[in-house]
Short mmCIF file of C-alpha atoms in Angstrom, two decimals:
data_model
loop_
_atom_site.label_atom_id
_atom_site.label_comp_id
_atom_site.label_asym_id
_atom_site.label_seq_id
_atom_site.Cartn_x
_atom_site.Cartn_y
_atom_site.Cartn_z
CA ALA A 1 10.86 -0.01 7.69
CA THR A 2 14.55 0.57 7.53
CA TYR A 3 14.81 3.93 8.07
CA LYS A 4 12.66 6.73 9.61
CA GLN A 5 12.30 8.48 6.63
CA ALA A 6 10.18 5.49 5.57
CA LEU A 7 7.76 5.73 8.00
CA LYS A 8 5.91 8.83 6.16
CA GLY A 9 6.22 6.78 3.17
CA LEU A 10 6.07 3.37 0.72
CA TYR A 11 9.99 2.49 0.31
CA GLY A 12 9.40 -1.40 -1.19
CA GLY A 13 11.60 -1.57 1.59
CA LYS A 14 14.87 0.24 -0.06
CA HIS A 15 17.00 2.06 2.62
CA ILE A 16 20.39 4.07 2.66
CA GLN A 17 23.13 2.67 1.89
CA PHE A 18 26.75 3.44 2.45
CA GLY A 19 29.52 2.83 0.36
CA ASN A 20 33.01 4.52 -0.20
CA LYS A 21 33.92 7.07 -3.48
CA ILE A 22 37.57 5.48 -4.89
CA SER A 23 39.12 8.61 -6.92
CA GLU A 24 41.60 7.74 -9.49
CA PHE A 25 44.56 7.99 -6.84
CA GLY A 26 42.95 4.96 -4.53
CA ASN A 27 41.73 8.02 -2.12
CA LYS A 28 38.72 6.54 -0.09
CA SER A 29 35.80 9.10 0.94
CA ARG A 30 32.97 7.74 2.81
CA ARG A 31 29.29 8.67 0.78
CA THR A 32 26.11 7.66 0.66
CA TRP A 33 22.86 5.92 -2.05
CA LYS A 34 19.42 7.48 -0.91
CA PRO A 35 16.14 6.09 -2.54
CA ASN A 36 14.90 7.92 -5.00
CA VAL A 37 11.74 9.20 -3.69
CA GLN A 38 8.95 11.01 -5.19
CA LYS A 39 5.79 12.54 -4.50
CA VAL A 40 3.09 10.61 -6.18
CA LYS A 41 -1.09 10.41 -6.15
CA LEU A 42 -2.60 7.27 -6.39
CA TYR A 43 -6.14 6.70 -6.51
CA SER A 44 -7.97 4.11 -3.68
CA GLU A 45 -10.55 2.09 -4.79
CA ALA A 46 -12.20 1.08 -1.88
CA LEU A 47 -11.84 5.01 -0.38
CA ASN A 48 -12.36 6.06 -3.91
CA GLU A 49 -9.88 9.28 -3.21
CA ARG A 50 -6.29 10.08 -5.03
CA ILE A 51 -3.88 10.21 -2.01
CA THR A 52 0.03 11.47 -2.43
CA ILE A 53 2.08 9.77 -0.64
CA LYS A 54 6.34 9.69 -1.02
CA SER A 55 7.36 6.14 -2.47
CA THR A 56 9.92 5.13 -4.47
CA PRO A 57 10.18 3.76 -7.76
CA ALA A 58 9.85 0.08 -6.31
CA ALA A 59 7.04 0.45 -4.23
CA LEU A 60 5.58 1.47 -7.67
CA LYS A 61 6.33 -0.94 -9.94
CA TYR A 62 4.83 -3.65 -6.29
CA ILE A 63 1.81 -1.47 -6.42
CA ASP A 64 1.26 -2.54 -9.99
CA ARG A 65 2.09 -6.35 -9.75
CA LYS A 66 -0.57 -6.11 -7.06
CA GLY A 67 -3.37 -4.85 -8.41
CA GLY A 68 -3.53 -1.19 -7.19
CA LEU A 69 -2.81 0.54 -4.38
CA ASP A 70 -4.95 -0.77 -1.65
CA ARG A 71 -4.42 -4.53 -2.87
CA TYR A 72 -0.61 -3.33 -1.63
CA ILE A 73 -1.24 -2.14 1.13
CA MET A 74 -3.85 -4.69 2.42
CA SER A 75 -1.17 -6.93 1.93
CA MET A 76 1.78 -5.68 4.11
CA LYS A 77 2.12 -6.49 7.22
CA ASP A 78 1.04 -4.17 10.12
CA ASN A 79 4.99 -3.43 11.49
CA GLU A 80 6.26 -2.61 7.71
CA LEU A 81 3.72 0.70 7.65
CA GLY A 82 4.40 3.65 9.38
CA LYS A 83 2.24 5.62 10.90
CA LYS A 84 0.20 7.49 7.74
CA MET A 85 0.18 3.64 5.88
CA TYR A 86 -1.56 2.13 8.84
CA ASP A 87 -3.76 4.54 9.39
CA LEU A 88 -4.22 4.34 5.92
CA LYS A 89 -4.94 0.75 5.66
CA TYR A 90 -7.31 1.37 8.83
CA LYS A 91 -9.14 3.65 6.74
CA ILE A 92 -9.65 0.61 4.32
CA LYS A 93 -10.46 -2.07 5.83
CA SER A 94 -13.05 0.12 7.75
CA LYS A 95 -14.54 1.15 4.21
CA LEU A 96 -14.50 -2.18 2.93
CA ALA A 97 -16.47 -3.52 5.89
CA ASP A 98 -18.93 -1.57 5.68
CA LEU A 99 -19.07 -2.41 2.60
CA ASP A 100 -19.61 -5.40 3.09
CA ARG A 101 -21.82 -4.71 5.96
CA GLU A 102 -24.45 -2.83 2.67
CA ARG A 103 -24.54 -5.57 0.42
CA LEU A 104 -25.50 -8.23 3.39
CA ALA A 105 -28.39 -5.74 4.28
CA LYS A 106 -29.73 -6.26 0.54
CA PRO A 107 -32.05 -9.27 0.54
CA GLY A 108 -30.87 -12.29 -1.73
CA VAL A 109 -27.77 -11.91 -0.24
CA THR A 110 -26.24 -14.51 2.57
CA MET A 111 -22.44 -15.30 4.64
CA ASN A 112 -21.36 -19.23 3.89
CA GLY A 113 -18.93 -20.38 5.37
CA GLY A 114 -17.14 -17.08 4.55
CA GLU A 115 -18.80 -16.71 0.90
CA ARG A 116 -21.18 -14.39 -0.30
CA GLU A 117 -23.93 -16.37 -2.23
CA ILE A 118 -26.51 -14.25 -4.61
CA ASP A 119 -29.81 -15.87 -4.51
CA VAL A 120 -30.45 -15.06 -8.33
CA SER A 121 -34.33 -15.60 -7.67
CA GLN A 122 -34.89 -12.43 -5.89
CA VAL A 123 -32.15 -10.06 -7.23
CA GLU A 124 -33.91 -7.77 -9.89
CA GLN A 125 -33.79 -8.57 -13.53
#
């Protein structure tokens, strides 16, 4: 994250920017531009719940492009995430691992080189 506040949410690479406001007479005054941060509730398919996070419109656009909150967070590197989002990523990973274990426990489902294969003859119709 580029600044401390961004560690508490998904900011999509946005950060505080600095510049000058120049008056009609040429006087320069230092000013800042802050990201448009909003509290939003996003649905996590893996956890099957709505999660409240602070986010920018840019991050929401990236989430839509990736196909949801879970895919967006899983695609991010751990060092790009703050503590809250890292914990959420860990929860999603563990939930997906549990779902995989449940699927593999069913008869007719095997792992073959990382790919799941389903034996159609053993699946109930």
